Coordinates of C-alpha atoms and ligand atoms in Angstrom, one line a residue:
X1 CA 95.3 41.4 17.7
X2 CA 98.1 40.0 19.8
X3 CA 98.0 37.2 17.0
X4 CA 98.5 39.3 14.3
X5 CA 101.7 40.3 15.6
X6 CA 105.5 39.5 14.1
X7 CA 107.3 36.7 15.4
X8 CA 109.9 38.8 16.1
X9 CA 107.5 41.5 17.9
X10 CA 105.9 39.0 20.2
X11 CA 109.4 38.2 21.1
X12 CA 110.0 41.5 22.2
X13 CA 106.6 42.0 23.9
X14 CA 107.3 38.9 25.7
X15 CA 110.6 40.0 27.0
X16 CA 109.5 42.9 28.5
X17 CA 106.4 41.1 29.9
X18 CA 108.9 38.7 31.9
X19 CA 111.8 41.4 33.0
X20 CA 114.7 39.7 32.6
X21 CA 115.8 41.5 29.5
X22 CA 116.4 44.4 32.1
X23 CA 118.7 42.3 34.3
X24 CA 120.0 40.8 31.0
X25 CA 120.9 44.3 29.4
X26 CA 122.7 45.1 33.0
X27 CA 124.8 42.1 33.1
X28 CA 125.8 42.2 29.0
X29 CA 126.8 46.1 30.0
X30 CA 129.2 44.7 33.0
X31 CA 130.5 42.3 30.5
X32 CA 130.9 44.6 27.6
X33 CA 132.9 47.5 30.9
X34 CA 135.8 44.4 30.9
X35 CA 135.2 44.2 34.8
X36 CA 135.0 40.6 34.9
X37 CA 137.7 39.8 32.6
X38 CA 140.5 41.5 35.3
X39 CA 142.1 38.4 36.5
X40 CA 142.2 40.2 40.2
X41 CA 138.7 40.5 40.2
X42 CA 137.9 37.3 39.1
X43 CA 140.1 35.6 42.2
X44 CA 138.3 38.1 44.7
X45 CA 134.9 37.2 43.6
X46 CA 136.2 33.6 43.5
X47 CA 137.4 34.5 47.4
X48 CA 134.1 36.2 47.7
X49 CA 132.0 32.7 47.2
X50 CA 134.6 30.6 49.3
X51 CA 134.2 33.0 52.8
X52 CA 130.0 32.8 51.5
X53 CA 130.8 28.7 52.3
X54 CA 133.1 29.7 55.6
X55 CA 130.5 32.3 56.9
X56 CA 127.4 29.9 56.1
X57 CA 128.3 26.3 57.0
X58 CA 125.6 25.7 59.5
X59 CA 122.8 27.8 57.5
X60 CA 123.8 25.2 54.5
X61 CA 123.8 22.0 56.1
X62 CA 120.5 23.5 57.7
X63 CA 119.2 23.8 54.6
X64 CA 120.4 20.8 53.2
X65 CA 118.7 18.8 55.7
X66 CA 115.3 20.9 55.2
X67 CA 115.0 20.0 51.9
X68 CA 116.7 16.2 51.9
X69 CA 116.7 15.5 55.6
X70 CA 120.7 15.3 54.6
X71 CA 122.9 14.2 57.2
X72 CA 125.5 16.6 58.5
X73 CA 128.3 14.3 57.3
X74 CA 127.4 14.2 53.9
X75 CA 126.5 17.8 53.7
X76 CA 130.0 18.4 54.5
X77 CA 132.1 16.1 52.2
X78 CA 129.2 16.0 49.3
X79 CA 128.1 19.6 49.3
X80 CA 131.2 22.0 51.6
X81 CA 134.0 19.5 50.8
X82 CA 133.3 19.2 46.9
X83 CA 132.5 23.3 46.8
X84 CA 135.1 24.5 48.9
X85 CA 137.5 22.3 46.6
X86 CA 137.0 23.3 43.4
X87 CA 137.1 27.1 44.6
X88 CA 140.3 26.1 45.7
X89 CA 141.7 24.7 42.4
X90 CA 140.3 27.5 40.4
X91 CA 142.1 30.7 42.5
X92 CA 145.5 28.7 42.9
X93 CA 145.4 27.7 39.3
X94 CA 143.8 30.5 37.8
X95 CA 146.5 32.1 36.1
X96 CA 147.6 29.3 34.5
X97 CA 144.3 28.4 33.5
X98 CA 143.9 32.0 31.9
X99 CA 147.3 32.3 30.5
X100 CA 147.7 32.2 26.6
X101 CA 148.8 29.3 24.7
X102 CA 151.8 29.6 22.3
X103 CA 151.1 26.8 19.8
X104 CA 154.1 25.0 17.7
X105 CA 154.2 28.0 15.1
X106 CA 155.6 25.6 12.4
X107 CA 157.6 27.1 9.4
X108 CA 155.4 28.9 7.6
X109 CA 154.9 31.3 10.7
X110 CA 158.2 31.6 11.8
X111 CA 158.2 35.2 11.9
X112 CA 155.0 35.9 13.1
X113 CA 152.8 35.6 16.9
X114 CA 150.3 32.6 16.9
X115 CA 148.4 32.4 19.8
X116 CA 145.6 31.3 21.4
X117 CA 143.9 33.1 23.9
X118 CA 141.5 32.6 26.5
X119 CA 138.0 34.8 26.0
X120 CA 135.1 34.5 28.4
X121 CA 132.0 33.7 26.6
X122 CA 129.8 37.1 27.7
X123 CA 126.6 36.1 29.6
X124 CA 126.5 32.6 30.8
X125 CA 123.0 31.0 32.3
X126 CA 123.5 28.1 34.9
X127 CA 120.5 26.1 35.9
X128 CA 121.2 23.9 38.7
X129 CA 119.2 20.3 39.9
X130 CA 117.8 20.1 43.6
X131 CA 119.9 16.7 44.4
X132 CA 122.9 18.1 45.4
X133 CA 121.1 21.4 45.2
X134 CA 124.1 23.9 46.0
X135 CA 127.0 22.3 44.2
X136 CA 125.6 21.3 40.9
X137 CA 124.7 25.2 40.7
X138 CA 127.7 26.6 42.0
X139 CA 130.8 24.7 41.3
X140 CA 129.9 25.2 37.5
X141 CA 129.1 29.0 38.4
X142 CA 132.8 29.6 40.1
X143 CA 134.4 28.1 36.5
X144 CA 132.1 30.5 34.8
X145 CA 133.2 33.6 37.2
X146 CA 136.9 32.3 36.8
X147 CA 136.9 32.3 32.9
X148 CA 135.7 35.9 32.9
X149 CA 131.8 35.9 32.5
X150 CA 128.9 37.1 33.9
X151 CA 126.3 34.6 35.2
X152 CA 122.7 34.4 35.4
X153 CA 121.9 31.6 38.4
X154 CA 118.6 29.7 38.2
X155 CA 118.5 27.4 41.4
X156 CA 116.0 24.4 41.3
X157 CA 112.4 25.1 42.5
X158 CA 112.0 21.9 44.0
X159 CA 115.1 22.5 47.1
X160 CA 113.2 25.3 48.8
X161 CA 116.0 26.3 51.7
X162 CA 118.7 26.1 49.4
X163 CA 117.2 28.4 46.4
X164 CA 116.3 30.6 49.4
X165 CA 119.7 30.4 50.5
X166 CA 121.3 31.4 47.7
X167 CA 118.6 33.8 46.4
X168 CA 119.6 35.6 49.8
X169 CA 123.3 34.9 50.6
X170 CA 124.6 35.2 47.4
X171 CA 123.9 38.8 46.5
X172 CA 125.8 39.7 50.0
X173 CA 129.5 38.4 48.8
X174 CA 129.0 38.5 45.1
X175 CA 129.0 41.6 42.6
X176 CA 125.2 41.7 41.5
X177 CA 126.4 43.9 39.0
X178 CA 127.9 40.6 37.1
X179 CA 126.1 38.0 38.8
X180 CA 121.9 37.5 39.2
X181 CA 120.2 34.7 40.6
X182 CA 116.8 34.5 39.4
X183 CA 114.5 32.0 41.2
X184 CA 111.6 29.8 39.8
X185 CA 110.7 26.9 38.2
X186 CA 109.2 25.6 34.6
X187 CA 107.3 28.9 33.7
X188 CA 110.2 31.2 34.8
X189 CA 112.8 28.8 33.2
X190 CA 110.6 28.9 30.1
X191 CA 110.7 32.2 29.7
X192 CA 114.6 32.7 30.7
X193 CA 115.3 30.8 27.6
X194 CA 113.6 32.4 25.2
X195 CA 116.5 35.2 25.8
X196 CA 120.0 35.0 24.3
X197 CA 122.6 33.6 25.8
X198 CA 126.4 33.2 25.5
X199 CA 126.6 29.7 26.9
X200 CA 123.9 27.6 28.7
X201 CA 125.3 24.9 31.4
X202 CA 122.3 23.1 32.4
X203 CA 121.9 20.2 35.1
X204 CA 118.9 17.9 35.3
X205 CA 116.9 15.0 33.5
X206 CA 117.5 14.1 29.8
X207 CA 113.6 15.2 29.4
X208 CA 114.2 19.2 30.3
X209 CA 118.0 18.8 28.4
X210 CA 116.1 18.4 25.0
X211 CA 113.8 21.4 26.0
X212 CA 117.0 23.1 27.1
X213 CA 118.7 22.1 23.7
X214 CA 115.8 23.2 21.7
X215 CA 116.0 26.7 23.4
X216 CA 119.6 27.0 22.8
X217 CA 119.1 26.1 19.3
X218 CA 117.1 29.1 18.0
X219 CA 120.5 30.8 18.9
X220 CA 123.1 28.2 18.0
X221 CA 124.1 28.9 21.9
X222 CA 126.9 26.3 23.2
X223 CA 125.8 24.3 25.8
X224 CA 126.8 21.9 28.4
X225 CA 124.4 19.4 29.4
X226 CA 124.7 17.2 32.3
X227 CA 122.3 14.8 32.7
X228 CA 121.2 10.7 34.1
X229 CA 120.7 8.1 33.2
X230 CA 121.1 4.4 34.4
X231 CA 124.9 3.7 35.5
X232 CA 125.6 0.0 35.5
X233 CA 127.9 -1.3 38.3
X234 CA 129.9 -4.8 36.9
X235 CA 130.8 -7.1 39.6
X236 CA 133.1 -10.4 39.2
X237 CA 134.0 -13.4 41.6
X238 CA 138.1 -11.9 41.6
X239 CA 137.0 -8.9 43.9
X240 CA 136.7 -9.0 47.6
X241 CA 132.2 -9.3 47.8
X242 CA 132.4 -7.4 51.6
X243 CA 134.6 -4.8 50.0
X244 CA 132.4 -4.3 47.1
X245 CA 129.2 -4.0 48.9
X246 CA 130.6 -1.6 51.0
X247 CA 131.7 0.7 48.6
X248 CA 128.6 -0.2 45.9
X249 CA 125.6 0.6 48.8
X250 CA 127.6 4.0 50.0
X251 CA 127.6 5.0 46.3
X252 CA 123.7 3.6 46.0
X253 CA 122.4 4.9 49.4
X254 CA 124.4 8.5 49.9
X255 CA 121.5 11.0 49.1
X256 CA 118.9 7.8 49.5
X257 CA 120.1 7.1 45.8
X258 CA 119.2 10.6 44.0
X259 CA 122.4 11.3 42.7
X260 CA 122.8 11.1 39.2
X261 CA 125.7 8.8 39.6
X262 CA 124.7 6.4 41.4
X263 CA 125.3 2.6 40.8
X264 CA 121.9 2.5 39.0
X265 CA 121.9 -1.8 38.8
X266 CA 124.2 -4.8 39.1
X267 CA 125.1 -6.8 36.4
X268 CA 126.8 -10.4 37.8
X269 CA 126.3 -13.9 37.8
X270 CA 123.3 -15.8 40.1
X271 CA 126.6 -17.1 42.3
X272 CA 127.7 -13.7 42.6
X273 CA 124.2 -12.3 43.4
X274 CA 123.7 -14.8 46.0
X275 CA 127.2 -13.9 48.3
X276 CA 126.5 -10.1 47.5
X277 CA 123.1 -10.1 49.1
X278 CA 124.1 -11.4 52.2
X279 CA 127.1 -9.1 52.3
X280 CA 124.8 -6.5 51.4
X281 CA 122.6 -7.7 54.6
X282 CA 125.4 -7.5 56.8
X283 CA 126.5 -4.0 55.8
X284 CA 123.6 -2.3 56.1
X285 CA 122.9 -3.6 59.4
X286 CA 126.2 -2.5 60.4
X287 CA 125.5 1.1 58.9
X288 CA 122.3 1.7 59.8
X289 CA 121.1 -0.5 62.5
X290 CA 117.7 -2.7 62.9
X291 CA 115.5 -0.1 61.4
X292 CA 116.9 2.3 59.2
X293 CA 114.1 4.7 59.1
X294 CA 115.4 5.6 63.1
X295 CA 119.5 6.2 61.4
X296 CA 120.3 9.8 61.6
X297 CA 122.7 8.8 58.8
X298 CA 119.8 7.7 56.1
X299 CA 118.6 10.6 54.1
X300 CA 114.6 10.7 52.6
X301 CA 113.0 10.8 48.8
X302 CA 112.6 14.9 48.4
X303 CA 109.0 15.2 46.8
X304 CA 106.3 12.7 47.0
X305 CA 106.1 12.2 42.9
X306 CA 109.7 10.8 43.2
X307 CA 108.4 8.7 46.5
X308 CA 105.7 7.3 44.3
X309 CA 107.2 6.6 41.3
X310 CA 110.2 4.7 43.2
X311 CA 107.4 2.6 45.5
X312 CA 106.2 1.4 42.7
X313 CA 109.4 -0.3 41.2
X314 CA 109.0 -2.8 44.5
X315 CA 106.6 -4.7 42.3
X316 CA 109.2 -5.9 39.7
X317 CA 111.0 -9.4 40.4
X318 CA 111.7 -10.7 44.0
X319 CA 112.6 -8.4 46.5
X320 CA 116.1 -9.8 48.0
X321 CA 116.4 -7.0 50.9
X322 CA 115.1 -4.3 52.3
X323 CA 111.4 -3.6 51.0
X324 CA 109.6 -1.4 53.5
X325 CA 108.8 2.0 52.6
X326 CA 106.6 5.3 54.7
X327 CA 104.8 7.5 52.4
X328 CA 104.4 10.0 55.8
X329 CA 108.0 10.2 56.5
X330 CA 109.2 9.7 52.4
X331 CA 111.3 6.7 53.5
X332 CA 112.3 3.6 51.6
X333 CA 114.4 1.2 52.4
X334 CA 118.0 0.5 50.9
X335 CA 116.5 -2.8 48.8
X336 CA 117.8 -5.3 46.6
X337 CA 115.5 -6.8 43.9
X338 CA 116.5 -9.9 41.7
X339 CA 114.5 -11.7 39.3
X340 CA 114.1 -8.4 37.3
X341 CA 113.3 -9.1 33.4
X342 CA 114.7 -6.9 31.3
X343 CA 112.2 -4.3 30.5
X344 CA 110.3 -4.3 33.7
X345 CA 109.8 -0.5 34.6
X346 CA 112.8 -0.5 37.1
X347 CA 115.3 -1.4 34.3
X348 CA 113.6 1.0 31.9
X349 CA 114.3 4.5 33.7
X350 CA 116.9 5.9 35.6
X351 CA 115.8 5.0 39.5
X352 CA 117.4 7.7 41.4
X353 CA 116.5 6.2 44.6
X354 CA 117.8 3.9 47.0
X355 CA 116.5 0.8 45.1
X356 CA 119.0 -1.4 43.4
X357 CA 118.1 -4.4 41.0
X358 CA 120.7 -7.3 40.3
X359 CA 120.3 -8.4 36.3
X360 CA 122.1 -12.0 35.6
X361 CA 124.4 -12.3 32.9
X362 CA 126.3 -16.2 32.0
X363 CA 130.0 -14.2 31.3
X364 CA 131.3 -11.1 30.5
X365 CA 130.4 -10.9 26.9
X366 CA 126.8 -11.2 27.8
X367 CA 127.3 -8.1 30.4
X368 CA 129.2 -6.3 27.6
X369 CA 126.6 -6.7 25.4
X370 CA 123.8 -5.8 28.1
X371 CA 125.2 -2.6 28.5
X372 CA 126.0 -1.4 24.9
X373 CA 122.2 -2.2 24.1
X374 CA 120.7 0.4 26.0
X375 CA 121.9 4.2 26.1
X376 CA 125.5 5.5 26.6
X377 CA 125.7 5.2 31.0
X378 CA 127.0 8.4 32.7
X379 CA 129.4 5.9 34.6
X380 CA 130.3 2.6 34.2
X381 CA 131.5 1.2 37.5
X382 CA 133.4 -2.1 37.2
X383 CA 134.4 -4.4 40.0
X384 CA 137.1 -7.2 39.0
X385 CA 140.8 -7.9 39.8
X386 CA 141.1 -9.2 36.7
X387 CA 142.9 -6.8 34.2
X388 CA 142.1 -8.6 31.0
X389 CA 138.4 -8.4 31.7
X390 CA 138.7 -4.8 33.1
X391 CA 140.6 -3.8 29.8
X392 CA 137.9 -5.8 27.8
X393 CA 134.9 -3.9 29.4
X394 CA 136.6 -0.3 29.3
X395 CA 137.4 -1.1 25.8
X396 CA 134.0 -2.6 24.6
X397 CA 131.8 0.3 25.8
X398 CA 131.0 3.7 26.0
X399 CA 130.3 5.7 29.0
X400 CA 130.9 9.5 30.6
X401 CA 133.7 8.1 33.1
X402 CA 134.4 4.6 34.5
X403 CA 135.0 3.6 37.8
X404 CA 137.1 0.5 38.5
X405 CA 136.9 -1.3 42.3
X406 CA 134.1 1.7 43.8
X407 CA 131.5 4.0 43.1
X408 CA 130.7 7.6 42.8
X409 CA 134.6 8.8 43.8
X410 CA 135.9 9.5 40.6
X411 CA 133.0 12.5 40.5
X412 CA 136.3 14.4 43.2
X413 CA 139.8 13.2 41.1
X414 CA 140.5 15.9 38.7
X415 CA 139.2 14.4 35.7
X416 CA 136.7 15.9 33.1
X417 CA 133.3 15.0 34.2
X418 CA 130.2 14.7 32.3
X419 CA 128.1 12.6 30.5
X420 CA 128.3 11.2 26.4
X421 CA 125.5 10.5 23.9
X422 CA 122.2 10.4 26.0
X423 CA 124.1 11.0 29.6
X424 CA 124.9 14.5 28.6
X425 CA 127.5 16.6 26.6
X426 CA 130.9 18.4 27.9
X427 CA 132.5 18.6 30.9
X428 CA 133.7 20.4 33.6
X429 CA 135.6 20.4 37.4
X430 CA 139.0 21.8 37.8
X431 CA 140.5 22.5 34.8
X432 CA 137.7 21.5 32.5
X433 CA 135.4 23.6 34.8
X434 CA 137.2 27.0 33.3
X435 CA 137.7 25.6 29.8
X436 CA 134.3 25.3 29.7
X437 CA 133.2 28.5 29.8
X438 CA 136.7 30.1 28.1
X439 CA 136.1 30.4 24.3
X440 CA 139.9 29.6 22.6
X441 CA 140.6 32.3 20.3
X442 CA 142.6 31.8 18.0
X443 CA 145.4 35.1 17.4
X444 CA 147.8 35.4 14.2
X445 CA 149.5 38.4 14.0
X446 CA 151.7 38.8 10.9
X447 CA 155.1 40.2 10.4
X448 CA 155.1 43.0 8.4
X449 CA 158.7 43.1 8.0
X450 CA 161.1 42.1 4.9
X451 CA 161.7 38.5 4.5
X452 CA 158.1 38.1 5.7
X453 CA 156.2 39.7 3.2
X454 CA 159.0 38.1 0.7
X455 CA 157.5 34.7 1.7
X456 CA 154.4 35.8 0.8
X457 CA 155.1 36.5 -2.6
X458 CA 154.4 33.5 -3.1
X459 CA 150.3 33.6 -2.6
X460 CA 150.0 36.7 -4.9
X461 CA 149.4 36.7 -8.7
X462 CA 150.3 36.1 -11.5
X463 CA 149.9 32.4 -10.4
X464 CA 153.0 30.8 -12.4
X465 CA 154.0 27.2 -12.3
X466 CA 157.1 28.5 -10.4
X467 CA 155.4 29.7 -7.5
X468 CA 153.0 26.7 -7.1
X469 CA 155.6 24.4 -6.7
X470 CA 157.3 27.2 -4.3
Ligands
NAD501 P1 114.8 18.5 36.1 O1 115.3 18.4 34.7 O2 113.4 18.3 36.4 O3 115.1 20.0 36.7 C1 116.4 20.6 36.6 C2 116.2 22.1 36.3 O4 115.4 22.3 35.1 C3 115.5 22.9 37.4 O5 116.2 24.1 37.7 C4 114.1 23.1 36.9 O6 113.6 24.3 37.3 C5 114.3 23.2 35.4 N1 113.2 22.7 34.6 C6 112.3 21.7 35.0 N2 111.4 21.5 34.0 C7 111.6 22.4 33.1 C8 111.0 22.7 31.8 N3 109.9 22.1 31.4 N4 111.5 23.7 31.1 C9 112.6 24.4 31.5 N5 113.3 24.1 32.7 C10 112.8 23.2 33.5 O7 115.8 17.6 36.9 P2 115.8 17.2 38.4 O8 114.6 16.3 38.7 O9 116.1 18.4 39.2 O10 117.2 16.2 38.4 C11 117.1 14.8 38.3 C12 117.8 14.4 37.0 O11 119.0 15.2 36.8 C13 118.3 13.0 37.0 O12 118.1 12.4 35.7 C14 119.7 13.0 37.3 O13 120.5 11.9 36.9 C15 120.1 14.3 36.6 N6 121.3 14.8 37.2 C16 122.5 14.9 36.5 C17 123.6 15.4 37.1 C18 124.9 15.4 36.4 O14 125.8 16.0 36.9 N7 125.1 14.8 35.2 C19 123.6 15.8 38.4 C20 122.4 15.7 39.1 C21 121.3 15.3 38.5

């Protein structure tokens, strides 16, 4: 019977089945009241989540280092630093940021209002990643909060403490008549986005962002999608090697590599590779000691599918450094692999663990051309002192952001980030952060008066060959 059903009343059945469309039908009511559009409220709830950071530091590094064995220092600048930031940026700038815009009116308007204001979107859904598992989530929350909407949080699954975190800490400093966070993973996703949204901001593999696409389709729901990918990290013989491996393996082994960012591989010469990898040796001594599985300041892989997948990228080309991995502790070491062909598996997927391949190229043209054959990179990280070549590669390819002379950095500089073509689609931080969720509307308001409607003559019949040329 249940197959003889409507589309459209499955849908319905469904809906109830799941429960959402109760909190949904809660949260479009807030929206529809105009609470959340009050700039004052906004900055309080925007206050709201930055004491939730003050209050909490310990239980979120805590929880950070339950789920990723994080160390305490990049808790702070990755996860408190990054957070407590972007709240910053948004309350001090807010009412610029929500301010109308008074366009050039040109002549034609000259007696009229043209502007363009600044409309929340309505009911916004925010699924977050588990690899940075609190900021991906929230930092594009607060731009959604500060642009007016209401927000419907879906934490990642696979980051335990931190989904329990904020399933429990949230509701205590935010309004939960605006804001819901609503745990689980595939099946609940699933079923979240079979609802209607106003906008969709969605953080995770490429795989789930075509699922997530698909779902906002049925709707024509905007959506932001940021996703991986592999980001290829150019290295020439003008740059300082020690420098560069310094600021290449922090990028590469911060998180033990699962950060979407991260240097995926090198591209360089053989006489580059050889001077980088014993750099590289010397650096990661000096970081981490004799054995890196005793540093406190070297994270683990989070699940053991990631562990698995990632141990088995040691058997492509020659492993250079590093190599030893513990399947009871989730450890691998930082390694270098050369000798990679070009479509062995680790050169085929994004790695997202602390496992970094070096691919030989004779010049710069050949690297150029090694990077616009495969898909469009989240970032491009270059490493030269040589402006002509630095201008050549920024000019030659495509890319979410580049980096020139470090890694990972330019994810905290007020620019717009986010990915292009296969990396993802929009962006946000700062400024971009509440543009993203702020709908532009578009406002002409007419004068009614005299000369104004005498300009307007113009558009009315009879059409004569006077007025056309008018
Ligand atoms: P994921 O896509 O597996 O999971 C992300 C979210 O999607 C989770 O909340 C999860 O519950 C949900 N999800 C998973 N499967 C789903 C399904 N079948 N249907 C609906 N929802 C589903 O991603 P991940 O493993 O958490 O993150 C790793 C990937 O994310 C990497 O590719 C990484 O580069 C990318 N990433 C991108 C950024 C960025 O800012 N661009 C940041 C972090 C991670």
């Amino acid at each position: 019977p249940f197959d003889l059903l409507s589309n459209q009343t499955k849908n319905l059945i469904d809906f109830e089945m799941d429960g959402y469309e109760n909190i949904l039908g809660q949260l479009r009511a807030t929206f529809r009241s105009g609470k959340t559009k009050d700039l004052k409220y906004r900055k309080k709830q925007l206050e709201a989540l930055l004491r939730l950071y003050e209050e909490n530091r310990e239980e979120i590094i805590n929880a950070l280092a339950a789920d990723l064995r994080r160390p305490r220092q990049e808790a702070i600048v990755f996860e408190i630093d990054v957070m407590t930031n972007e709240l910053l940026g948004l309350i001090n700038n807010l009412d610029e940021y929500a301010a109308p815009i008074k366009p050039d009116k040109g002549v034609a308007n000259m007696f009229d209002k043209v502007t363009i204001l600044k409309e929340p979107f309505g009911v916004v859904l925010v699924i977050g990643a588990w690899n940075y598992p609190l900021q991906l989530l929230l930092v594009p929350v607060a731009g959604a909060i500060a642009a007016g909407n209401c927000v419907v949080l879906k934490p990642s699954e696979i980051s335990v403490h931190c989904s329990r975190f904020i399933a429990e800490t949230f509701p205590k400093y935010l309004d939960s008549d605006a804001y819901q966070v609503i745990s689980g993973g595939i099946e609940e996703t699933t079923s979240l986005l079979k609802h209607q949204f106003d906008y969709i901001f969605y953080t995770g593999s490429n795989r789930v962002g075509q699922i997530v696409h698909a779902a906002a389709n049925k709707y024509l729901t905007p959506t932001t999608l940021e996703l991986g990918g592999k980001s290829p990290c150019y290295i020439d013989d003008t740059v300082d090697l020690n420098r560069a491996a310094k600021r290449i393996l922090w990028g590469k082994n911060s998180n033990v590599g699962q950060t979407c960012i991260a240097p995926d591989y090198i591209i360089c010469t053989k006489e580059i590779e050889k001077k980088f990898i014993e750099e590289s040796r010397n650096v990661i001594k000096e970081w981490y000691g004799d054995d890196v599985q005793q540093s406190p300041d070297y994270g683990r892989i989070a699940t053991d599918g990631n562990f698995k997948r990632l141990v088995t990228f040691m058997n492509c080309g020659t492993i250079a450094l590093g190599g030893k991995f513990d399947a009871s502790d989730r450890f691998i070491e930082p390694t270098i692999l050369t000798d990679v062909s070009h479509d062995d598996p680790v050169m085929r997927e994004e790695i997202f663990g602390p496992i970094l391949p070096i691919v030989n190229i004779h010049d710069i043209h050949d690297a150029i051309d090694f990077i616009n054959a495969r898909d469009k990179p989240l970032s491009l990280y270059i490493f030269t002192s040589n402006n002509k070549d630095r201008d050549l590669i920024i000019d030659s390819t495509s890319a979410g952001a580049v980096c020139v002379n470090d890694t990972v950095v330019h994810f905290v500089c007020n620019l717009p980030f986010g990915g292009v073509g296969a990396s993802g689609m929009g962006a946000y931080h700062g400024k971009y952060n509440f543009d993203t969720f702020t709908h532009e509307k578009g406002c002409l308001e007419k004068s009614m008066d005299y000369v104004s409607e005498k300009l307007s003559d113009a558009r009315y019949p009879p059409y004569t060959d006077n007025k056309a040329s008018y």
